[in-house]
Coordinates of C-alpha atoms in Angstrom, one line a residue:
M155 CA -2.6 -20.9 -8.0
R156 CA -4.0 -17.5 -7.1
R157 CA -1.6 -14.9 -5.8
L158 CA -1.6 -14.0 -2.1
F159 CA -4.0 -11.1 -1.8
T160 CA -3.1 -8.5 0.9
L161 CA -5.9 -6.8 2.9
S162 CA -5.2 -4.0 5.3
T163 CA -7.6 -2.1 7.7
A164 CA -7.6 1.7 8.3
G165 CA -9.7 4.1 10.3
S166 CA -9.6 6.0 13.5
V167 CA -9.0 4.5 16.9
D168 CA -11.8 2.3 18.4
D169 CA -13.6 2.1 15.0
G170 CA -13.5 -1.7 15.3
K171 CA -10.7 -2.7 12.9
S172 CA -9.3 -5.5 15.0
T173 CA -12.8 -6.8 15.9
L174 CA -13.8 -6.9 12.2
L175 CA -10.7 -8.9 11.2
G176 CA -11.2 -11.3 14.0
R177 CA -14.8 -11.7 13.2
L178 CA -14.0 -12.2 9.5
V179 CA -11.5 -15.0 10.2
H180 CA -13.8 -16.6 12.8
D181 CA -16.9 -16.6 10.6
A182 CA -14.9 -17.8 7.5
Q183 CA -13.9 -20.8 9.7
G184 CA -10.2 -19.8 9.5
L185 CA -9.5 -20.4 13.2
F186 CA -8.0 -23.4 14.9
A187 CA -9.8 -24.6 18.0
D188 CA -7.0 -23.7 20.4
T189 CA -6.8 -20.2 18.8
E190 CA -10.5 -19.7 19.3
E191 CA -10.2 -20.8 23.0
S192 CA -7.5 -18.1 23.5
L193 CA -9.9 -15.5 22.4
Q194 CA -12.5 -16.4 25.1
V195 CA -13.2 -13.7 27.7
G196 CA -15.7 -15.3 30.0
A197 CA -18.5 -16.7 28.0
A198 CA -17.9 -14.4 25.0
I199 CA -15.3 -14.2 22.3
D200 CA -13.2 -11.0 22.1
F201 CA -12.4 -11.0 18.3
S202 CA -9.9 -8.2 18.6
R203 CA -7.5 -10.4 20.6
L204 CA -6.7 -12.3 17.4
T205 CA -4.6 -9.5 16.1
D206 CA -4.0 -7.4 19.2
G207 CA -1.5 -9.9 20.6
L208 CA 1.0 -7.5 22.4
V209 CA 0.6 -7.2 26.2
A210 CA 0.4 -3.4 25.9
E211 CA -2.3 -3.7 23.2
R212 CA -4.5 -5.9 25.4
E213 CA -4.0 -3.8 28.5
Q214 CA -4.9 -0.6 26.8
G215 CA -7.4 -2.0 24.3
I216 CA -5.7 -0.4 21.3
T217 CA -3.6 -1.6 18.3
I218 CA 0.0 -0.3 18.4
D219 CA 1.9 -2.3 15.7
V220 CA 0.7 -3.8 12.4
A221 CA -0.3 -7.5 13.0
W222 CA -0.3 -9.9 10.1
R223 CA -2.6 -13.0 9.8
H224 CA -3.2 -15.5 7.1
L225 CA -6.7 -16.6 6.0
K226 CA -7.5 -19.3 3.4
V227 CA -11.1 -19.6 2.2
G228 CA -11.4 -22.4 -0.4
P229 CA -9.0 -21.4 -3.2
L230 CA -8.5 -17.9 -1.9
R231 CA -5.4 -16.9 0.1
F232 CA -5.4 -13.6 2.0
L233 CA -2.8 -11.9 4.1
L234 CA -4.6 -9.7 6.6
A235 CA -2.9 -6.6 8.1
D236 CA -4.5 -5.0 11.2
S237 CA -3.2 -1.4 11.4
P238 CA -3.4 1.0 14.3
G239 CA -5.8 4.0 14.3
H240 CA -3.9 6.4 16.7
E241 CA -2.4 9.4 15.1
Q242 CA 0.9 8.6 16.8
Y243 CA 1.1 5.3 14.8
T244 CA 0.1 6.7 11.4
R245 CA 3.5 5.6 10.0
N246 CA 2.6 2.0 10.8
L247 CA -0.6 2.4 8.7
V248 CA 1.5 3.8 5.8
T249 CA 3.7 0.7 6.0
A250 CA 0.7 -1.7 5.9
A251 CA -1.2 0.2 3.2
S252 CA 1.9 0.3 1.0
H253 CA 1.7 -3.5 0.7
A254 CA -2.1 -3.6 0.4
D255 CA -4.1 -4.9 -2.6
A256 CA -7.3 -3.8 -0.8
L257 CA -8.0 -1.4 2.1
L258 CA -11.0 -1.4 4.5
V259 CA -11.4 2.1 6.0
L260 CA -13.7 1.7 9.1
V261 CA -16.0 4.4 10.3
D262 CA -17.8 4.5 13.7
P263 CA -21.1 6.4 13.4
L264 CA -21.5 6.6 17.1
R265 CA -18.7 9.2 17.2
L266 CA -20.2 11.5 14.6
E267 CA -22.8 14.3 14.7
L268 CA -25.4 12.5 12.7
A269 CA -27.9 15.4 13.2
D270 CA -25.7 17.5 10.8
E271 CA -26.8 17.4 7.1
T272 CA -23.2 16.3 6.2
P273 CA -21.5 14.8 9.2
R274 CA -17.9 15.9 9.8
L275 CA -15.7 12.8 9.5
L276 CA -12.9 12.2 12.0
T277 CA -9.4 13.4 11.3
Q278 CA -7.9 9.9 11.1
T279 CA -10.6 8.8 8.7
V280 CA -9.8 11.6 6.3
R281 CA -6.0 11.1 6.8
H282 CA -6.2 7.4 6.1
A283 CA -8.4 7.9 3.0
A284 CA -5.8 10.4 1.8
I285 CA -3.0 7.8 2.3
A286 CA -5.0 5.3 0.3
A287 CA -5.2 7.9 -2.5
L288 CA -1.5 8.7 -2.2
L289 CA -0.5 5.1 -2.4
R290 CA -2.9 4.2 -5.2
V291 CA -4.3 1.3 -3.2
P292 CA -6.2 -0.6 -6.0
H293 CA -9.4 -1.6 -4.0
V294 CA -10.9 0.5 -1.2
A295 CA -14.1 0.1 0.8
F296 CA -15.4 2.3 3.5
V297 CA -17.1 0.1 6.1
V298 CA -19.7 1.9 8.3
N299 CA -19.4 -0.3 11.4
K300 CA -21.4 -0.6 14.7
L301 CA -24.8 -0.3 12.9
D302 CA -26.2 -2.8 15.4
A303 CA -26.4 0.2 17.8
F304 CA -29.2 1.8 15.7
D305 CA -32.8 0.7 15.5
A306 CA -33.0 2.2 12.0
P307 CA -29.5 1.8 10.5
E308 CA -30.5 2.4 6.9
P309 CA -30.8 6.2 7.0
V310 CA -27.6 6.4 9.1
F311 CA -25.8 4.4 6.5
A312 CA -27.2 6.5 3.6
K313 CA -26.1 9.7 5.2
L314 CA -22.6 8.5 5.9
R315 CA -22.3 6.9 2.4
A316 CA -22.9 10.3 0.8
A317 CA -20.3 11.9 3.1
L318 CA -17.7 9.2 2.4
L319 CA -18.2 9.3 -1.4
G320 CA -17.9 13.1 -1.2
L321 CA -14.6 12.7 0.6
A322 CA -13.4 10.2 -2.0
R323 CA -14.2 12.7 -4.8
E324 CA -12.3 15.5 -2.9
L325 CA -9.2 13.3 -2.5
R326 CA -9.6 11.9 -6.1
L327 CA -9.7 8.4 -4.5
D328 CA -12.6 7.6 -6.9
E329 CA -10.2 8.2 -9.8
R330 CA -7.2 6.4 -8.3
A331 CA -8.8 3.2 -7.0
A332 CA -10.0 0.6 -9.4
T333 CA -12.8 -0.4 -6.9
L334 CA -14.5 2.0 -4.5
D335 CA -17.4 0.9 -2.3
V336 CA -19.2 1.8 0.9
L337 CA -20.4 -1.2 3.0
P338 CA -22.6 -1.4 6.2
A339 CA -21.5 -3.8 8.9
S340 CA -21.5 -4.8 12.6
A341 CA -18.2 -6.5 13.5
L342 CA -19.6 -7.2 17.0
T343 CA -22.6 -9.2 15.8
G344 CA -21.2 -10.3 12.5
D345 CA -23.9 -8.7 10.3
N346 CA -22.7 -8.3 6.7
I347 CA -19.2 -9.6 7.5
V348 CA -19.5 -13.1 6.1
R349 CA -23.3 -13.5 6.3
R350 CA -25.9 -10.8 5.7
G351 CA -27.7 -10.8 9.1
A352 CA -31.3 -9.8 9.8
H353 CA -30.4 -6.3 11.0
L354 CA -28.8 -5.4 7.7
A355 CA -31.1 -7.5 5.4
W356 CA -32.1 -4.3 3.6
F357 CA -28.7 -3.9 2.0
D358 CA -28.5 -5.3 -1.5
G359 CA -24.7 -5.0 -1.9
P360 CA -22.0 -7.6 -1.0
T361 CA -20.9 -8.7 2.4
V362 CA -17.3 -7.8 3.3
M363 CA -16.3 -11.4 2.4
E364 CA -18.1 -11.3 -0.9
W365 CA -16.4 -8.0 -1.7
L366 CA -13.0 -9.5 -1.0
E367 CA -13.8 -12.5 -3.2
Q368 CA -14.8 -10.1 -6.0
V369 CA -11.8 -7.8 -5.8
S370 CA -9.2 -10.6 -5.3
A371 CA -10.3 -12.1 -8.6
T372 CA -9.2 -9.0 -10.5
P373 CA -5.8 -9.1 -12.3
D374 CA -2.7 -7.8 -10.5
P375 CA -2.2 -4.3 -12.0
A376 CA 1.6 -4.9 -12.2
A377 CA 0.9 -7.9 -14.5
E378 CA -1.7 -6.4 -16.8
P379 CA -1.1 -6.7 -20.5
G380 CA 0.7 -3.7 -21.9
V381 CA 2.5 -2.9 -18.7
G382 CA 6.2 -2.6 -19.6
A383 CA 8.7 -4.8 -17.7
C384 CA 10.8 -3.2 -15.0
L385 CA 13.6 -5.0 -13.1
P386 CA 15.5 -2.9 -10.5
I387 CA 18.9 -4.7 -10.5
Q388 CA 19.9 -5.8 -7.0
I389 CA 23.1 -7.7 -7.9
S390 CA 25.3 -8.8 -10.7
L391 CA 26.2 -12.4 -10.7
R392 CA 29.2 -14.1 -12.3
T393 CA 31.1 -17.4 -12.0
A394 CA 34.6 -17.3 -10.4
G395 CA 37.6 -19.4 -11.2
A396 CA 39.4 -20.4 -14.4
S397 CA 37.7 -23.8 -14.6
A398 CA 34.2 -22.5 -14.3
Q399 CA 32.0 -22.0 -17.4
P400 CA 31.7 -18.2 -18.0
F401 CA 28.4 -16.9 -16.6
R402 CA 27.3 -13.4 -16.0
A403 CA 23.8 -12.3 -15.1
V404 CA 21.8 -9.5 -13.4
A405 CA 19.3 -10.4 -10.7
G406 CA 16.4 -8.8 -8.9
R407 CA 12.6 -8.9 -8.4
L408 CA 10.6 -8.2 -11.5
E409 CA 8.4 -5.4 -10.2
Q410 CA 6.0 -5.1 -13.2
G411 CA 5.2 -6.6 -16.6
R412 CA 6.6 -9.7 -18.2
L413 CA 10.1 -10.6 -19.5
S414 CA 10.7 -13.3 -22.1
V415 CA 13.8 -14.7 -23.7
G416 CA 14.5 -12.7 -26.8
D417 CA 12.9 -9.5 -25.6
R418 CA 14.6 -6.2 -26.4
V419 CA 15.4 -4.2 -23.3
R420 CA 17.3 -1.2 -22.1
V421 CA 19.7 -0.7 -19.2
L422 CA 19.0 2.6 -17.4
P423 CA 20.5 5.1 -16.7
S424 CA 23.1 4.3 -19.4
D425 CA 20.2 3.8 -22.0
V426 CA 22.0 1.0 -23.9
Q427 CA 20.0 -1.6 -25.7
T428 CA 20.4 -5.3 -25.4
T429 CA 18.5 -8.6 -25.6
I430 CA 17.5 -11.1 -22.9
A431 CA 19.5 -14.2 -23.7
A432 CA 18.3 -16.4 -20.8
L433 CA 16.1 -16.2 -17.7
F434 CA 16.4 -18.2 -14.5
H435 CA 13.8 -18.6 -11.6
L436 CA 14.4 -20.7 -8.5
G437 CA 17.6 -22.1 -10.1
R438 CA 15.9 -23.3 -13.3
A439 CA 15.9 -21.9 -16.8
V440 CA 12.5 -20.4 -17.9
K441 CA 11.2 -18.9 -21.1
S442 CA 9.4 -16.0 -19.4
A443 CA 8.9 -14.4 -16.0
D444 CA 6.0 -12.4 -14.5
A445 CA 5.7 -9.5 -12.1
G446 CA 6.5 -10.5 -8.5
Q447 CA 9.1 -13.2 -9.4
S448 CA 12.7 -13.0 -8.3
I449 CA 14.8 -13.8 -11.4
S450 CA 18.2 -13.6 -12.9
A451 CA 18.8 -12.6 -16.6
T452 CA 21.7 -13.0 -18.9
L453 CA 22.2 -10.4 -21.6
A454 CA 23.1 -11.1 -25.2
D455 CA 25.8 -8.4 -25.1
E456 CA 28.5 -7.5 -22.6
R457 CA 26.8 -4.5 -21.0
D458 CA 27.7 -2.6 -17.8
A459 CA 24.8 -3.4 -15.6
A460 CA 25.1 -3.3 -11.8
R461 CA 23.1 -2.8 -8.6
G462 CA 21.2 0.4 -8.8
D463 CA 20.6 0.2 -12.6
W464 CA 17.3 -0.6 -14.1
L465 CA 16.4 -3.2 -16.8
V466 CA 13.2 -2.0 -18.6
S467 CA 11.3 -2.9 -21.8
D468 CA 12.6 -1.2 -24.9
T469 CA 9.3 0.7 -25.2
A470 CA 9.3 1.9 -21.6
P471 CA 9.7 5.6 -20.8
R472 CA 13.4 6.3 -20.3
G473 CA 13.6 10.0 -19.4
L474 CA 16.1 10.7 -16.6
H475 CA 15.4 13.5 -14.1
R476 CA 17.1 15.1 -11.2
R477 CA 14.2 17.2 -10.0
F478 CA 10.5 16.3 -9.6
R479 CA 7.5 17.1 -7.5
A480 CA 6.2 14.5 -5.0
R481 CA 3.6 13.9 -2.3
V482 CA 5.3 12.7 0.9
A483 CA 4.1 11.1 4.1
W484 CA 6.5 12.1 6.9
L485 CA 7.2 9.1 9.1
A486 CA 9.9 10.3 11.5
P487 CA 9.7 12.0 14.9
Q488 CA 12.3 14.5 13.8
A489 CA 11.0 17.3 11.6
G490 CA 12.0 17.6 8.0
R491 CA 13.2 20.9 6.6
P492 CA 13.9 22.1 3.0
G493 CA 17.6 22.0 2.3
A494 CA 18.5 19.2 4.7
R495 CA 20.7 16.4 3.4
L496 CA 18.8 13.2 2.7
T497 CA 19.3 9.9 1.0
L498 CA 16.6 8.9 -1.5
K499 CA 16.0 5.2 -2.3
M500 CA 14.0 4.1 -5.3
G501 CA 14.1 0.4 -6.2
S502 CA 17.7 -0.6 -5.5
T503 CA 19.0 2.9 -6.4
Q504 CA 20.3 5.2 -3.7
T505 CA 21.4 8.8 -4.1
A506 CA 21.9 12.0 -2.1
A507 CA 18.9 14.2 -2.3
R508 CA 17.3 17.3 -0.7
I509 CA 13.9 18.9 -0.5
V510 CA 14.3 22.2 -2.4
G511 CA 10.8 23.5 -1.8
L512 CA 7.7 22.9 0.4
V513 CA 4.8 23.4 -2.0
G514 CA 2.0 22.8 0.6
K515 CA 0.6 20.7 3.4
L516 CA -2.3 18.5 2.3
E517 CA -4.3 18.1 5.5
S518 CA -2.4 19.8 8.2
A519 CA -3.2 22.9 10.2
T520 CA 0.4 23.9 10.6
T521 CA 1.8 26.4 8.2
H522 CA 5.5 26.6 9.1
D523 CA 8.2 25.2 6.8
A524 CA 9.1 22.2 9.1
I525 CA 7.4 18.9 8.1
E526 CA 6.1 17.2 11.2
L527 CA 5.4 13.5 12.0
N528 CA 2.5 12.1 10.1
E529 CA 2.0 15.1 7.9
L530 CA 1.2 14.7 4.2
V531 CA 3.0 17.3 2.1
E532 CA 3.7 18.3 -1.4
V533 CA 7.4 19.0 -2.1
D534 CA 10.0 19.6 -4.8
I535 CA 12.9 17.2 -4.6
E536 CA 16.4 17.4 -6.2
T537 CA 18.7 14.4 -6.4
A538 CA 22.5 14.2 -6.9
V539 CA 22.1 11.8 -9.9
A540 CA 19.4 11.6 -12.6
L541 CA 16.8 8.9 -11.9
P542 CA 14.4 7.2 -14.3
V543 CA 11.3 8.5 -12.5
E544 CA 7.8 8.7 -13.9
P545 CA 4.8 10.4 -12.5
A546 CA 2.3 8.1 -10.8
G547 CA -1.0 7.5 -12.7
A548 CA -3.9 5.4 -11.7
R549 CA -1.4 2.5 -11.4
L550 CA 1.6 3.0 -9.1
S551 CA 4.9 2.1 -10.8
V552 CA 8.1 1.1 -9.0
R553 CA 9.6 4.2 -10.8
S554 CA 7.0 6.4 -9.1
R555 CA 7.6 5.5 -5.4
F556 CA 10.5 6.1 -3.1
V557 CA 11.6 6.5 0.5
L558 CA 13.7 9.2 2.1
L559 CA 16.4 8.1 4.6
D560 CA 18.6 9.8 7.2
P561 CA 22.1 9.5 5.6
A562 CA 23.7 9.3 9.1
S563 CA 21.5 6.7 10.8
W564 CA 19.7 5.2 7.8
A565 CA 16.4 5.6 9.6
T566 CA 13.4 5.9 7.3
L567 CA 12.1 9.5 7.3
A568 CA 9.4 9.6 4.7
A569 CA 7.6 7.7 1.9
G570 CA 6.8 9.5 -1.3
I571 CA 5.1 9.3 -4.7
V572 CA 6.2 11.2 -7.8
D573 CA 3.5 13.5 -8.9
A574 CA 5.1 15.4 -11.8
V575 CA 8.3 16.0 -13.6
P576 CA 8.8 19.6 -14.8
Q577 CA 10.2 19.9 -18.3
E578 CA 13.2 21.8 -17.0
A579 CA 14.1 18.9 -14.7
A580 CA 14.9 16.5 -17.6
A581 CA 18.6 15.3 -17.6

């Protein structure tokens, strides 16, 4: 069975994100009759109502929270995330994009100065593209929407396509995404969503649905051959009582790679070697496990392995670091400041941490040291204990991503990606 493929939308407010997803599900025949009836507004269907279900969303005509919907098209299974476009809710977009296998960044040409040689894109379009690059979303498509409003849509699309590909190069999104495309569409009329449509018949690329079918058929990056296994240990299991047969195992979600019985592994941060003696999934013994499965593993030797430790392939990088450079999206209303006490969570590991330096702000006009809500910044972070971090490459490892928490309230303050580990930071 194919894995569940997660698609998220992005883009500025009123670019048509909710309408596009509603149209996609409708035209792919993914709606029940009673659901379709609930979308009726007079004689027409308001496709945005499929995901904009909150009373406040329908009253204001905006998306506030991330809405999740399932879509099954033949053998394909999709989880659709409709994300808000308002700057106030950028943190919700970060949440959705962090789960995404693919991201559709919508663009509304009616709100741009098309007379300019290179139209200036909206702030949220640029910010959301930067978030896609930051999170290494594997598949990204810019969707130039509302082309039904133009008698001659082809030159409009060509001009915006050049501007969007220029933005992708500037953000290095073209390097970090396995797939990058620009698609024309009209969510309102359905042109190039599931079917081509007469108004966009000149376009020789895929429809949105065809694009999704293509990218969903690609292998999961976390399960590609050669990717070392990595299991953040969530809990140690053992039998209790004198009559019970002795059993001791570590359990967690295999985040990447494959583990098999007999594999040589290391426990980090202690860096001791051992061998996988047995594997269990859903209560049954298995010979191997793949990325995404929750498993328990018994080790051939009596090793100290507990929550917060890491079980990795013997060939995986095992350097431990207390200091590293990262790119961070600030998600909290309260400002962040260098030197403040924080808690860093990576995998199942939690440790005290602090921002020791603000290197720069990536797309913000503010220059002061405080980190404001929704800002993307580059910072130096120092942790109380050494962590097995590794810089993010084209593929985002579980050892490259983290969140920062308020140690008093446990509120999430920021999400970050490890960019670099200075040589002097090695433990």
